[in-house]
Coordinates of C-alpha atoms and ligand atoms in Angstrom, one line a residue:
X582 CA -27.9 -14.2 -17.9
X583 CA -24.6 -12.6 -16.8
X584 CA -22.8 -15.9 -16.2
X585 CA -23.1 -17.1 -19.8
X586 CA -21.0 -14.2 -21.2
X587 CA -18.0 -13.6 -19.0
X588 CA -16.0 -10.9 -20.6
X589 CA -12.3 -10.9 -20.4
X590 CA -10.9 -7.7 -19.1
X591 CA -7.9 -6.0 -17.4
X592 CA -8.2 -4.3 -14.0
X593 CA -5.7 -1.7 -15.2
X594 CA -8.1 -0.5 -17.9
X595 CA -11.3 1.5 -17.8
X596 CA -14.0 0.3 -20.3
X597 CA -16.2 2.6 -22.3
X598 CA -18.9 -0.2 -22.2
X599 CA -19.2 0.3 -18.4
X600 CA -19.5 4.1 -18.7
X601 CA -22.1 3.7 -21.5
X602 CA -24.0 1.1 -19.4
X603 CA -23.9 3.4 -16.4
X604 CA -25.7 6.1 -18.5
X605 CA -28.1 3.6 -20.0
X606 CA -29.1 2.3 -16.6
X607 CA -29.3 5.8 -15.2
X608 CA -31.5 7.1 -18.0
X609 CA -33.7 4.1 -18.5
X610 CA -33.9 2.4 -15.1
X611 CA -33.0 4.8 -12.3
X612 CA -34.8 7.8 -13.7
X613 CA -37.9 5.8 -14.6
X614 CA -38.8 5.5 -10.9
X615 CA -39.6 9.2 -11.0
X616 CA -42.7 9.7 -13.3
X617 CA -42.1 13.5 -13.5
X618 CA -39.1 15.6 -12.9
X619 CA -39.6 19.0 -11.2
X620 CA -38.0 21.5 -8.9
X621 CA -34.8 20.3 -7.3
X622 CA -35.0 16.9 -9.1
X623 CA -35.2 18.6 -12.5
X624 CA -32.3 20.9 -11.7
X625 CA -30.1 18.1 -10.5
X626 CA -30.9 16.1 -13.6
X627 CA -30.1 19.1 -15.9
X628 CA -26.8 19.7 -14.1
X629 CA -25.9 16.0 -14.4
X630 CA -26.6 16.0 -18.1
X631 CA -24.6 19.2 -18.6
X632 CA -21.7 17.8 -16.6
X633 CA -21.5 14.6 -18.6
X634 CA -21.9 16.4 -22.0
X635 CA -19.0 18.7 -21.1
X636 CA -16.7 16.2 -19.5
X637 CA -17.3 12.8 -21.0
X638 CA -14.1 12.0 -22.8
X639 CA -13.7 11.3 -26.5
X640 CA -16.5 13.4 -28.1
X641 CA -18.3 10.3 -29.5
X642 CA -21.9 9.5 -29.7
X643 CA -22.5 9.6 -25.9
X644 CA -21.4 13.2 -25.9
X645 CA -23.7 14.0 -28.8
X646 CA -26.6 12.4 -27.1
X647 CA -26.0 14.2 -23.9
X648 CA -25.5 17.5 -25.7
X649 CA -28.8 17.1 -27.4
X650 CA -30.5 16.1 -24.2
X651 CA -28.9 19.1 -22.4
X652 CA -29.9 21.6 -25.1
X653 CA -33.4 20.3 -25.0
X654 CA -33.7 20.4 -21.2
X655 CA -32.3 24.0 -21.1
X656 CA -34.6 25.2 -23.9
X657 CA -37.7 24.0 -22.1
X658 CA -39.4 26.6 -20.0
X659 CA -41.5 24.0 -18.3
X660 CA -41.4 23.7 -14.5
X661 CA -41.9 19.9 -14.8
X662 CA -41.1 17.3 -17.4
X663 CA -42.7 13.9 -17.6
X664 CA -40.0 11.2 -17.5
X665 CA -41.6 9.7 -20.6
X666 CA -40.6 12.8 -22.6
X667 CA -37.0 12.3 -21.6
X668 CA -37.2 8.7 -22.7
X669 CA -38.9 9.6 -26.0
X670 CA -36.2 12.1 -26.7
X671 CA -33.4 9.6 -25.9
X672 CA -35.0 6.9 -28.1
X673 CA -35.9 9.2 -31.0
X674 CA -32.5 10.9 -31.1
X675 CA -30.8 7.5 -31.1
X676 CA -33.0 6.2 -33.9
X677 CA -32.9 9.3 -36.1
X678 CA -29.3 10.5 -35.8
X679 CA -27.6 7.2 -35.2
X680 CA -26.4 8.7 -31.9
X681 CA -26.1 5.8 -29.7
X682 CA -26.2 4.6 -26.2
X683 CA -25.9 0.9 -25.9
X684 CA -29.3 -0.9 -26.2
X685 CA -28.3 -3.2 -23.4
X686 CA -26.3 -3.3 -20.3
X687 CA -22.8 -4.6 -20.9
X688 CA -20.7 -4.7 -17.8
X689 CA -17.0 -5.4 -18.4
X690 CA -14.7 -4.0 -15.6
X691 CA -17.9 -3.9 -13.6
X692 CA -19.3 -7.4 -14.2
X693 CA -20.1 -9.4 -11.1
X694 CA -19.6 -13.1 -10.5
X695 CA -23.4 -13.3 -10.2
X696 CA -26.4 -11.1 -10.9
X697 CA -27.0 -8.4 -8.3
X698 CA -23.3 -7.8 -7.6
X699 CA -21.3 -4.9 -8.9
X700 CA -22.8 -3.5 -12.2
X701 CA -24.4 -0.2 -11.8
X702 CA -22.9 1.1 -8.5
X703 CA -19.5 0.1 -9.8
X704 CA -20.0 2.0 -13.0
X705 CA -21.3 5.1 -11.3
X706 CA -18.1 5.3 -9.2
X707 CA -16.1 4.8 -12.4
X708 CA -18.0 7.5 -14.3
X709 CA -17.4 10.1 -11.6
X710 CA -13.7 9.2 -11.2
X711 CA -13.4 9.7 -15.0
X712 CA -15.3 13.0 -14.7
X713 CA -13.1 14.4 -11.9
X714 CA -10.0 13.5 -13.9
X715 CA -11.3 15.0 -17.1
X716 CA -12.2 18.2 -15.2
X717 CA -8.6 18.3 -14.0
X718 CA -7.3 17.8 -17.5
X719 CA -9.7 20.4 -19.2
X720 CA -10.1 23.2 -16.6
X721 CA -12.2 25.4 -18.9
X722 CA -14.7 22.7 -20.0
X723 CA -17.4 23.9 -17.6
X724 CA -17.1 27.6 -18.4
X725 CA -20.5 29.3 -19.0
X726 CA -22.5 26.3 -17.8
X727 CA -23.3 27.7 -14.4
X728 CA -21.4 24.9 -12.8
X729 CA -18.0 26.6 -12.9
X730 CA -18.3 28.6 -9.7
X731 CA -17.3 26.3 -6.9
X732 CA -14.0 24.5 -6.4
X733 CA -15.5 21.0 -6.7
X734 CA -18.3 21.2 -9.3
X735 CA -18.1 17.5 -10.3
X736 CA -18.4 16.4 -6.7
X737 CA -21.3 18.8 -6.0
X738 CA -23.2 17.4 -8.9
X739 CA -22.4 13.8 -7.8
X740 CA -23.5 14.6 -4.3
X741 CA -26.8 16.0 -5.5
X742 CA -27.4 13.2 -8.0
X743 CA -26.7 10.5 -5.5
X744 CA -28.8 12.2 -2.8
X745 CA -31.8 12.7 -5.2
X746 CA -31.8 9.7 -7.5
X747 CA -29.4 6.9 -6.5
X748 CA -31.5 3.8 -5.9
X749 CA -29.4 2.8 -2.9
X750 CA -30.7 5.2 -0.3
X751 CA -28.3 4.1 2.4
X752 CA -25.5 4.9 0.0
X753 CA -27.0 8.3 -0.6
X754 CA -27.2 9.0 3.1
X755 CA -23.6 7.9 3.7
X756 CA -22.3 9.9 0.8
X757 CA -24.2 13.0 1.9
X758 CA -22.8 12.7 5.4
X759 CA -19.2 12.5 4.0
X760 CA -19.8 15.4 1.6
X761 CA -21.3 17.6 4.4
X762 CA -18.3 16.8 6.6
X763 CA -15.5 17.5 4.2
X764 CA -16.4 18.7 0.7
X765 CA -15.8 22.3 1.8
X766 CA -12.2 21.6 2.3
X767 CA -11.7 20.8 -1.4
X768 CA -10.1 23.8 -3.0
X769 CA -9.0 22.8 -6.4
X770 CA -9.3 20.2 -9.2
X771 CA -6.5 18.0 -7.9
X772 CA -8.1 17.8 -4.5
X773 CA -11.4 17.0 -6.1
X774 CA -9.8 13.9 -7.8
X775 CA -8.2 12.9 -4.5
X776 CA -11.3 13.5 -2.4
X777 CA -13.3 11.0 -4.4
X778 CA -10.5 8.5 -4.4
X779 CA -10.2 8.8 -0.6
X780 CA -14.0 8.6 -0.1
X781 CA -14.2 5.5 -2.3
X782 CA -11.6 3.8 -0.1
X783 CA -13.5 4.7 3.0
X784 CA -16.6 3.0 1.5
X785 CA -14.4 0.0 0.5
X786 CA -13.1 -0.3 4.0
X787 CA -16.6 -0.1 5.5
X788 CA -18.0 -2.8 3.1
X789 CA -15.1 -5.2 3.1
X790 CA -16.5 -8.7 3.9
X791 CA -20.2 -7.5 3.7
X792 CA -23.0 -9.0 1.7
X793 CA -22.4 -6.6 -1.2
X794 CA -18.8 -7.7 -1.5
X795 CA -18.3 -9.9 -4.6
X796 CA -16.1 -12.8 -3.6
X797 CA -14.3 -12.5 -6.9
X798 CA -13.6 -8.8 -6.3
X799 CA -13.0 -8.4 -2.6
X800 CA -13.1 -4.8 -1.3
X801 CA -9.6 -3.5 -0.5
X802 CA -7.6 -0.3 -0.4
X803 CA -7.2 0.8 -4.0
X804 CA -4.9 1.0 -6.0
X805 CA -3.2 -2.2 -4.9
X806 CA 0.6 -2.3 -4.8
X807 CA 0.5 -4.4 -8.0
X808 CA -1.5 -1.7 -9.8
X809 CA 0.6 1.1 -8.4
X810 CA 3.7 0.3 -6.3
X811 CA 4.8 4.0 -6.0
X812 CA 1.4 4.9 -4.5
X813 CA 2.4 3.1 -1.3
X814 CA 5.0 4.2 1.2
X815 CA 5.9 3.0 4.7
X816 CA 6.9 5.2 7.6
X817 CA 8.1 3.5 10.8
X818 CA 6.4 0.3 9.7
X819 CA 3.1 2.0 9.1
X820 CA 1.5 2.2 5.6
X821 CA 1.1 5.6 4.1
X822 CA -0.3 6.7 0.8
X823 CA 2.0 8.7 -1.4
X824 CA -0.7 11.2 -2.5
X825 CA 1.4 12.8 -5.3
X826 CA 1.8 9.4 -6.9
X827 CA -1.8 8.5 -6.3
X828 CA -2.8 11.6 -8.2
X829 CA -0.5 10.7 -11.1
X830 CA -1.9 7.2 -11.1
X831 CA -5.5 8.4 -11.0
X832 CA -4.9 10.8 -13.9
X833 CA -3.4 7.9 -15.9
X834 CA -5.9 5.2 -14.9
X835 CA -9.1 7.4 -15.4
X836 CA -7.7 9.5 -18.2
X837 CA -9.2 9.5 -21.7
X838 CA -6.4 7.5 -23.2
X839 CA -6.9 4.6 -20.8
X840 CA -10.5 4.1 -21.7
X841 CA -10.8 1.0 -23.8
X842 CA -13.4 0.8 -26.5
X843 CA -13.4 -3.0 -26.3
X844 CA -17.0 -4.4 -26.0
X845 CA -18.4 -0.9 -26.6
X846 CA -20.9 -0.3 -29.4
Ligands
FAD931 P1 -16.6 -0.6 -6.4 O1 -16.4 -0.1 -5.0 O2 -17.9 -0.2 -7.0 O3 -15.5 0.1 -7.3 C1 -15.5 0.0 -8.8 C2 -14.1 0.0 -9.3 O4 -13.5 1.2 -9.0 C3 -13.2 -1.0 -8.7 O5 -13.3 -2.3 -9.4 C4 -11.8 -0.4 -8.9 O6 -11.4 -0.7 -10.2 C5 -12.1 1.0 -8.7 N1 -11.8 1.5 -7.4 C6 -11.9 0.9 -6.2 N2 -11.6 1.7 -5.2 C7 -11.3 2.9 -5.7 C8 -10.8 4.1 -5.2 N3 -10.6 4.3 -3.9 N4 -10.6 5.2 -6.1 C9 -10.7 5.0 -7.4 N5 -11.1 3.8 -7.9 C10 -11.4 2.8 -7.1 N6 -22.8 0.1 -0.9 C11 -23.2 -0.2 0.4 O7 -23.5 -1.4 0.7 N7 -23.3 0.8 1.3 C12 -23.0 2.1 1.0 O8 -23.0 3.0 1.9 C13 -22.6 2.4 -0.3 N8 -22.3 3.7 -0.7 C14 -22.1 4.0 -2.0 C15 -21.9 5.3 -2.3 C16 -21.7 5.6 -3.7 C17 -21.6 7.1 -4.1 C18 -21.7 4.6 -4.7 C19 -21.5 5.0 -6.1 C20 -21.8 3.3 -4.3 C21 -22.0 3.0 -2.9 N9 -22.2 1.6 -2.5 C22 -22.5 1.4 -1.2 C23 -21.9 0.5 -3.5 C24 -20.5 0.0 -3.3 O9 -19.6 1.1 -3.1 C25 -19.9 -0.7 -4.6 O10 -20.1 0.1 -5.7 C26 -20.6 -2.0 -4.8 O11 -20.6 -2.8 -3.7 C27 -19.9 -2.8 -6.0 O12 -18.6 -3.0 -5.6 P2 -17.4 -3.3 -6.6 O13 -16.7 -4.5 -6.2 O14 -17.9 -3.4 -8.0 O15 -16.4 -2.1 -6.5

């Protein structure tokens, strides 16, 4: 039970254990509700796996597993793939090659004060923030993947993933509406990082005080002044974000060198 193993953590760090748990949950729980993948679903899944294999920082066993999965998916001429085949591949690869994705969920920065709070949705946000920042840091990483065309490839994959697979359907609808309204305006990698930050704050704002709000982690505009003082300005007594400094902060916070291996396997 989650209560028995509270993990000490710092809110100024990002934890590899949360990112690994996000992928574990996504591959073994979320996807399992689709017994076969075909058509748009299969394409969205392929693109998601490609994106993670190219942009997940550190080049460790997560990347190896996602590369293997990606190569396998791209080599299959099948119009539909049973979910069980995906699961078999993930299990076999992990057993044979020692390539590893945690065998259990291990939330750290995303642990909740009780079961049902935080966890997976928190880690999915975290994963995509990391991917937008990594795309900004390694502009050519998506070359020759078919994803390099548009100005906001990470957000486009996220949009389609969330719409197609995310277990919270209400979340998917909200996110789709936001993307349809303003994703077109995103013209470069910096704006891609900032769009996701801003959208996440819009969701925080909407959810503050709601049932999904963990009392230990109340929803609030992020980053707080204590995390990033220079992100906050005031003009005529009104709060304003300093977007240049927010961008610098996001690059640092979600950058590869701020991802802690603590609690990771
Ligand atoms: P989260 O909001 O999950 O944030 C995780 C961590 O990200 C925080 O702890 C903080 O370190 C960091 N963070 C916070 N804000 C920002 C920011 N602006 N930029 C960068 N990093 C930040 N729930 C609903 O009830 N209704 C919805 O419509 C809904 N839509 C969602 C849409 C998406 C795409 C996702 C991934 C989740 C959605 N959720 C929705 C879930 C909700 O947003 C939270 O993920 C969930 O309530 C858990 O909250 P949390 O306290 O762990 O913090």
